[in-house]
Amino acid sequence: MAVEKKKFYERPGFWKILLAVALGFAFIAFLLGWIGFGVPDWQAFTRNNSSTQEFYGLWAYCQQAPPYYSTTCKHWGDAATQLYNGSQPNFISTADGLITTGMIFLSLGLMAGIVAAILPLLCYAAGVLTFLGFLFIIIGLPIFGQQSNDFSKLLGDTSYNKRYGFWLMVPTIILSFIAAILFIITAFLYQKYGFGNIATNTKSRRAYGGQQFLGPANAIPGMPYAMRPGMMPYPYPPPGPVVPSLLSQYIARRMPRYYAPIVVRPTVVSAFPQPSTSGAGGQPIYVTPAYYRPAVVQRSSSAPTVNLTGRAVYAPTVRVS
């Protein structure tokens, strides 16, 4: 019978490939996310009556003034006091809280994915944490994008645009979502087909555990107990092989002690000397067991001698008158 070929995802080591790809996506999302999170280059604008370019992000507010256009940055708390009468725009705080929480979950998901190389079932936790990071970031980023444009229009700015810090969060969202899905698939495939961890060689030994396929049970020939003939298919299926017990095999393999057949020779009483017949039979000499008692044959001296063995028989002399 031909063995059914396994599909590619049923191989014991396929989960390692998915885990490596998921870790790669999560790591790239981690780098891009924290770079975009830390820089102030999210929204830039220029006022109508000024040549100074201003831009801000989640944490800082910066200005580039001519003629050298040197950059001066301040924390949002200080900048709001000087520029907006101490009132920081609400969308900054909302987006800051959501994206910060998302980046923390993304970082925890990446750490769980790294530990999952040793404890693969932690891929479930890595997938959930990474997905939560994706969820918070994808909620916070549109809030900042739309509200920052509305804020620039409200101030009457001549021009405004998004800068690279904002756009770095877009691949972060995409890669974190892909990594979360791959983490979940990795955990599922490991639980169903895999074993060991990332360092286990799946080609050096066979997988063990899981559902066991038992062989045919020992069956006694004949119809099962309380089974009517009409319930059994005809002809009756052959019973399974009956394996003898270990005791039966041991007894069958023992070599029994050999005892030669007992030759009972009649005792002849005669006045003439009789030749010795010891060793004439050519049989090996064995020790008669202690529990064996040979039969004693008593014959009459006048009884005829009948030779049925084909050997020489020594009988007493009979006088013929």
Tab-separated table of C-alpha atoms in Angstrom:
chain	number	residue	atom	x	y	z
A	1	MET	CA	0.000	0.000	0.000
A	2	ALA	CA	1.468	3.344	-1.036
A	3	VAL	CA	2.114	5.838	1.748
A	4	GLU	CA	0.201	9.066	1.264
A	5	LYS	CA	2.550	11.984	0.723
A	6	LYS	CA	2.272	14.721	3.331
A	7	LYS	CA	1.346	18.232	2.335
A	8	PHE	CA	3.927	20.951	2.778
A	9	TYR	CA	2.270	22.434	5.869
A	10	GLU	CA	2.077	19.002	7.549
A	11	ARG	CA	5.846	18.695	7.785
A	12	PRO	CA	7.097	18.802	11.402
A	13	GLY	CA	9.541	21.635	10.667
A	14	PHE	CA	7.349	23.917	8.561
A	15	TRP	CA	6.327	25.943	11.618
A	16	LYS	CA	9.958	27.058	12.023
A	17	ILE	CA	9.875	28.791	8.644
A	18	LEU	CA	6.672	30.628	9.535
A	19	LEU	CA	8.088	31.621	12.923
A	20	ALA	CA	11.223	33.059	11.302
A	21	VAL	CA	9.146	35.042	8.789
A	22	ALA	CA	6.816	36.311	11.531
A	23	LEU	CA	9.775	37.403	13.654
A	24	GLY	CA	11.269	39.214	10.657
A	25	PHE	CA	8.064	41.141	9.975
A	26	ALA	CA	7.568	41.936	13.660
A	27	PHE	CA	11.161	43.156	14.009
A	28	ILE	CA	10.916	45.453	10.978
A	29	ALA	CA	7.604	46.814	12.266
A	30	PHE	CA	9.239	47.315	15.674
A	31	LEU	CA	12.113	49.346	14.192
A	32	LEU	CA	9.984	51.477	11.879
A	33	GLY	CA	7.373	52.058	14.558
A	34	TRP	CA	9.762	53.295	17.227
A	35	ILE	CA	11.653	55.487	14.752
A	36	GLY	CA	8.431	57.105	13.570
A	37	PHE	CA	7.150	57.316	17.136
A	38	GLY	CA	10.211	59.193	18.382
A	39	VAL	CA	10.724	61.801	15.647
A	40	PRO	CA	8.724	65.072	15.546
A	41	ASP	CA	8.359	65.019	11.750
A	42	TRP	CA	4.673	64.131	11.469
A	43	GLN	CA	2.873	67.316	10.388
A	44	ALA	CA	4.549	70.398	8.816
A	45	PHE	CA	2.995	73.748	7.942
A	46	THR	CA	3.913	77.334	7.063
A	47	ARG	CA	1.897	80.340	8.250
A	48	ASN	CA	0.649	83.068	5.931
A	49	ASN	CA	2.655	85.917	7.424
A	50	SER	CA	5.857	83.997	8.208
A	51	SER	CA	8.630	82.181	6.362
A	52	THR	CA	9.317	79.971	9.346
A	53	GLN	CA	8.476	76.333	8.782
A	54	GLU	CA	6.939	74.574	11.743
A	55	PHE	CA	6.405	70.851	12.288
A	56	TYR	CA	5.436	68.644	15.167
A	57	GLY	CA	4.856	65.038	16.171
A	58	LEU	CA	3.514	63.169	19.177
A	59	TRP	CA	6.075	64.538	21.640
A	60	ALA	CA	7.720	67.720	20.351
A	61	TYR	CA	7.028	70.934	18.456
A	62	CYS	CA	9.829	72.301	16.246
A	63	GLN	CA	10.567	75.459	14.173
A	64	GLN	CA	13.050	76.186	11.376
A	65	ALA	CA	13.686	79.942	11.059
A	66	PRO	CA	15.656	81.675	8.278
A	67	PRO	CA	18.322	82.499	7.302
A	68	TYR	CA	20.105	79.327	8.505
A	69	TYR	CA	16.958	77.329	9.162
A	70	SER	CA	18.359	75.865	12.331
A	71	THR	CA	15.875	73.582	14.075
A	72	THR	CA	14.585	74.457	17.539
A	73	CYS	CA	12.414	71.837	19.297
A	74	LYS	CA	10.497	71.930	22.558
A	75	HIS	CA	8.321	69.474	24.380
A	76	TRP	CA	4.635	69.800	23.658
A	77	GLY	CA	3.945	71.064	27.168
A	78	ASP	CA	6.303	74.051	26.816
A	79	ALA	CA	5.328	74.727	23.205
A	80	ALA	CA	1.625	74.765	24.036
A	81	THR	CA	2.237	77.317	26.793
A	82	GLN	CA	4.092	79.678	24.443
A	83	LEU	CA	2.078	79.231	21.235
A	84	TYR	CA	-1.428	78.080	22.155
A	85	ASN	CA	-2.024	79.711	25.551
A	86	GLY	CA	-1.232	76.516	27.431
A	87	SER	CA	-3.847	74.380	25.660
A	88	GLN	CA	-2.416	71.399	23.830
A	89	PRO	CA	-4.617	70.157	20.958
A	90	ASN	CA	-6.787	67.243	22.081
A	91	PHE	CA	-5.965	65.021	19.132
A	92	ILE	CA	-2.276	65.079	20.131
A	93	SER	CA	-3.037	63.534	23.528
A	94	THR	CA	-5.473	60.996	22.073
A	95	ALA	CA	-3.151	59.837	19.306
A	96	ASP	CA	-0.202	59.819	21.687
A	97	GLY	CA	-1.970	57.500	24.142
A	98	LEU	CA	-3.254	55.096	21.488
A	99	ILE	CA	-0.016	54.819	19.502
A	100	THR	CA	2.114	54.528	22.655
A	101	THR	CA	-0.046	51.648	23.876
A	102	GLY	CA	0.124	50.023	20.456
A	103	MET	CA	3.918	50.212	20.336
A	104	ILE	CA	4.169	48.682	23.817
A	105	PHE	CA	1.982	45.747	22.752
A	106	LEU	CA	4.019	45.364	19.567
A	107	SER	CA	7.243	45.230	21.583
A	108	LEU	CA	5.796	42.633	23.957
A	109	GLY	CA	4.630	40.577	20.979
A	110	LEU	CA	8.126	40.617	19.499
A	111	MET	CA	9.648	39.482	22.801
A	112	ALA	CA	7.080	36.693	23.115
A	113	GLY	CA	7.885	35.625	19.555
A	114	ILE	CA	11.595	35.403	20.379
A	115	VAL	CA	10.896	33.268	23.453
A	116	ALA	CA	8.566	31.147	21.300
A	117	ALA	CA	11.638	29.804	19.518
A	118	ILE	CA	12.234	27.812	22.732
A	119	LEU	CA	8.615	27.476	23.891
A	120	PRO	CA	6.686	27.395	20.597
A	121	LEU	CA	3.209	27.553	22.120
A	122	LEU	CA	3.982	31.130	23.164
A	123	CYS	CA	3.306	32.006	19.531
A	124	TYR	CA	-0.342	32.296	20.549
A	125	ALA	CA	0.593	35.028	23.042
A	126	ALA	CA	2.879	36.685	20.492
A	127	GLY	CA	0.080	36.738	17.934
A	128	VAL	CA	-2.443	38.228	20.364
A	129	LEU	CA	-0.038	40.926	21.608
A	130	THR	CA	1.052	41.869	18.094
A	131	PHE	CA	-2.560	42.082	16.958
A	132	LEU	CA	-3.402	44.356	19.897
A	133	GLY	CA	-0.495	46.595	18.904
A	134	PHE	CA	-1.810	46.701	15.344
A	135	LEU	CA	-5.296	47.539	16.613
A	136	PHE	CA	-4.238	50.498	18.779
A	137	ILE	CA	-1.940	51.955	16.119
A	138	ILE	CA	-4.491	51.688	13.327
A	139	ILE	CA	-7.004	53.539	15.511
A	140	GLY	CA	-4.613	56.286	16.644
A	141	LEU	CA	-2.926	57.066	13.320
A	142	PRO	CA	-6.067	58.163	11.378
A	143	ILE	CA	-7.089	60.329	14.317
A	144	PHE	CA	-3.810	62.231	14.119
A	145	GLY	CA	-3.880	62.388	10.318
A	146	GLN	CA	-7.343	63.885	10.019
A	147	GLN	CA	-7.287	66.140	13.075
A	148	SER	CA	-3.875	67.608	12.235
A	149	ASN	CA	-5.162	68.721	8.819
A	150	ASP	CA	-8.223	70.274	10.423
A	151	PHE	CA	-6.001	72.048	12.958
A	152	SER	CA	-3.802	73.506	10.205
A	153	LYS	CA	-6.864	74.771	8.331
A	154	LEU	CA	-8.188	76.345	11.500
A	155	LEU	CA	-4.978	78.337	11.971
A	156	GLY	CA	-5.152	79.649	8.392
A	157	ASP	CA	-1.848	78.136	7.288
A	158	THR	CA	-0.764	78.607	3.716
A	159	SER	CA	0.495	75.050	3.257
A	160	TYR	CA	0.737	71.866	5.270
A	161	ASN	CA	1.811	68.313	4.615
A	162	LYS	CA	2.682	65.024	6.331
A	163	ARG	CA	6.320	64.169	6.928
A	164	TYR	CA	8.241	60.876	7.115
A	165	GLY	CA	7.538	60.161	10.791
A	166	PHE	CA	3.835	59.836	10.029
A	167	TRP	CA	4.387	57.675	6.956
A	168	LEU	CA	6.699	55.285	8.807
A	169	MET	CA	3.704	54.177	10.859
A	170	VAL	CA	1.893	52.920	7.742
A	171	PRO	CA	4.285	49.974	7.058
A	172	THR	CA	4.340	49.381	10.798
A	173	ILE	CA	0.596	48.740	10.720
A	174	ILE	CA	0.818	46.431	7.696
A	175	LEU	CA	3.779	44.402	8.953
A	176	SER	CA	2.388	44.035	12.468
A	177	PHE	CA	-0.874	42.654	11.097
A	178	ILE	CA	0.947	40.107	8.905
A	179	ALA	CA	3.194	39.117	11.820
A	180	ALA	CA	0.194	38.575	14.105
A	181	ILE	CA	-1.488	36.265	11.581
A	182	LEU	CA	1.743	34.316	11.031
A	183	PHE	CA	2.258	33.892	14.778
A	184	ILE	CA	-1.205	32.368	15.161
A	185	ILE	CA	-0.713	30.041	12.173
A	186	THR	CA	2.694	28.998	13.511
A	187	ALA	CA	1.253	28.048	16.887
A	188	PHE	CA	-1.569	26.073	15.265
A	189	LEU	CA	0.757	24.123	12.948
A	190	TYR	CA	3.172	23.402	15.788
A	191	GLN	CA	0.401	22.111	18.020
A	192	LYS	CA	-0.919	19.828	15.274
A	193	TYR	CA	2.167	18.633	13.400
A	194	GLY	CA	5.338	19.877	15.112
A	195	PHE	CA	7.443	18.913	18.108
A	196	GLY	CA	10.497	20.156	19.961
A	197	ASN	CA	11.686	23.718	19.490
A	198	ILE	CA	13.644	25.759	16.972
A	199	ALA	CA	16.847	23.777	17.694
A	200	THR	CA	15.265	20.332	17.259
A	201	ASN	CA	16.324	18.489	14.123
A	202	THR	CA	13.096	17.183	12.637
A	203	LYS	CA	14.949	14.828	10.273
A	204	SER	CA	16.989	12.981	12.914
A	205	ARG	CA	14.093	11.262	14.619
A	206	ARG	CA	10.474	10.538	14.052
A	207	ALA	CA	7.681	12.411	15.721
A	208	TYR	CA	6.107	10.754	18.714
A	209	GLY	CA	2.980	11.273	20.763
A	210	GLY	CA	-0.421	12.222	19.484
A	211	GLN	CA	-3.015	9.682	18.436
A	212	GLN	CA	-1.783	6.093	18.513
A	213	PHE	CA	-2.883	3.527	15.955
A	214	LEU	CA	-3.271	0.188	17.739
A	215	GLY	CA	-2.846	-3.143	15.998
A	216	PRO	CA	-5.533	-5.838	15.739
A	217	ALA	CA	-6.560	-7.292	19.064
A	218	ASN	CA	-6.186	-10.993	19.835
A	219	ALA	CA	-9.373	-12.779	18.841
A	220	ILE	CA	-10.672	-16.241	19.672
A	221	PRO	CA	-11.808	-18.161	16.573
A	222	GLY	CA	-15.535	-18.398	16.272
A	223	MET	CA	-18.530	-16.167	16.592
A	224	PRO	CA	-18.445	-13.406	19.213
A	225	TYR	CA	-20.352	-13.956	22.418
A	226	ALA	CA	-24.129	-13.285	22.185
A	227	MET	CA	-23.853	-12.634	18.444
A	228	ARG	CA	-26.597	-14.101	16.280
A	229	PRO	CA	-25.592	-15.560	12.891
A	230	GLY	CA	-27.705	-13.017	11.042
A	231	MET	CA	-25.691	-10.157	12.520
A	232	MET	CA	-22.360	-11.434	11.223
A	233	PRO	CA	-21.325	-10.962	7.575
A	234	TYR	CA	-20.973	-14.108	5.544
A	235	PRO	CA	-18.431	-15.529	5.103
A	236	TYR	CA	-17.252	-14.778	8.603
A	237	PRO	CA	-14.175	-12.560	8.757
A	238	PRO	CA	-11.006	-14.435	9.720
A	239	PRO	CA	-10.032	-13.979	13.357
A	240	GLY	CA	-6.911	-12.089	14.238
A	241	PRO	CA	-3.717	-13.954	15.021
A	242	VAL	CA	-3.466	-15.321	18.547
A	243	VAL	CA	-0.054	-14.736	20.026
A	244	PRO	CA	0.899	-17.403	22.593
A	245	SER	CA	1.755	-16.244	26.063
A	246	LEU	CA	5.323	-15.923	27.249
A	247	LEU	CA	4.914	-18.929	29.555
A	248	SER	CA	3.723	-21.092	26.673
A	249	GLN	CA	6.666	-20.022	24.544
A	250	TYR	CA	9.082	-20.784	27.366
A	251	ILE	CA	7.680	-24.261	27.953
A	252	ALA	CA	7.671	-25.038	24.228
A	253	ARG	CA	11.338	-24.102	23.889
A	254	ARG	CA	12.556	-26.318	26.733
A	255	MET	CA	14.312	-29.469	25.554
A	256	PRO	CA	12.826	-32.509	27.328
A	257	ARG	CA	15.191	-35.042	28.814
A	258	TYR	CA	15.580	-38.107	26.638
A	259	TYR	CA	14.955	-41.525	28.139
A	260	ALA	CA	15.664	-44.615	26.070
A	261	PRO	CA	12.989	-47.292	25.794
A	262	ILE	CA	13.154	-49.773	28.607
A	263	VAL	CA	14.121	-53.226	27.457
A	264	VAL	CA	12.776	-55.866	29.798
A	265	ARG	CA	14.848	-58.997	29.568
A	266	PRO	CA	13.478	-62.170	31.064
A	267	THR	CA	15.411	-63.757	33.874
A	268	VAL	CA	16.446	-67.269	32.909
A	269	VAL	CA	17.313	-69.804	35.552
A	270	SER	CA	19.601	-72.503	34.182
A	271	ALA	CA	22.305	-74.779	35.380
A	272	PHE	CA	24.511	-73.960	32.421
A	273	PRO	CA	26.541	-70.759	32.282
A	274	GLN	CA	24.979	-68.065	30.165
A	275	PRO	CA	26.936	-65.600	28.015
A	276	SER	CA	26.800	-61.969	28.961
A	277	THR	CA	24.485	-59.824	26.849
A	278	SER	CA	25.379	-56.435	28.297
A	279	GLY	CA	25.934	-53.880	25.565
A	280	ALA	CA	24.541	-56.101	22.849
A	281	GLY	CA	21.655	-53.773	22.209
A	282	GLY	CA	23.892	-50.825	21.322
A	283	GLN	CA	21.677	-48.425	23.299
A	284	PRO	CA	23.245	-45.583	25.285
A	285	ILE	CA	23.315	-45.996	28.987
A	286	TYR	CA	20.892	-43.697	30.771
A	287	VAL	CA	20.126	-43.383	34.405
A	288	THR	CA	16.681	-44.640	35.204
A	289	PRO	CA	14.662	-42.049	37.106
A	290	ALA	CA	14.094	-42.762	40.777
A	291	TYR	CA	10.339	-42.741	40.363
A	292	TYR	CA	10.372	-45.398	37.620
A	293	ARG	CA	9.976	-49.040	38.615
A	294	PRO	CA	10.485	-51.591	35.870
A	295	ALA	CA	7.965	-54.346	35.572
A	296	VAL	CA	8.989	-57.816	36.733
A	297	VAL	CA	8.170	-60.523	34.242
A	298	GLN	CA	7.666	-63.971	35.699
A	299	ARG	CA	7.645	-66.831	33.277
A	300	SER	CA	7.250	-70.500	33.634
A	301	SER	CA	10.221	-72.616	32.718
A	302	SER	CA	8.050	-74.684	30.399
A	303	ALA	CA	6.626	-71.722	28.491
A	304	PRO	CA	7.687	-71.518	24.847
A	305	THR	CA	9.918	-68.674	23.804
A	306	VAL	CA	8.500	-66.428	21.103
A	307	ASN	CA	10.994	-64.118	19.445
A	308	LEU	CA	9.306	-61.016	17.967
A	309	THR	CA	12.293	-58.676	18.163
A	310	GLY	CA	14.577	-60.197	15.560
A	311	ARG	CA	17.425	-60.444	18.055
A	312	ALA	CA	19.148	-63.486	19.503
A	313	VAL	CA	17.188	-64.917	22.393
A	314	TYR	CA	18.826	-67.144	24.929
A	315	ALA	CA	16.403	-69.602	26.477
A	316	PRO	CA	16.909	-72.636	28.699
A	317	THR	CA	17.693	-75.955	27.117
A	318	VAL	CA	14.653	-78.108	26.465
A	319	ARG	CA	15.045	-81.825	26.687
A	320	VAL	CA	13.483	-83.609	23.711
A	321	SER	CA	12.441	-87.163	24.511
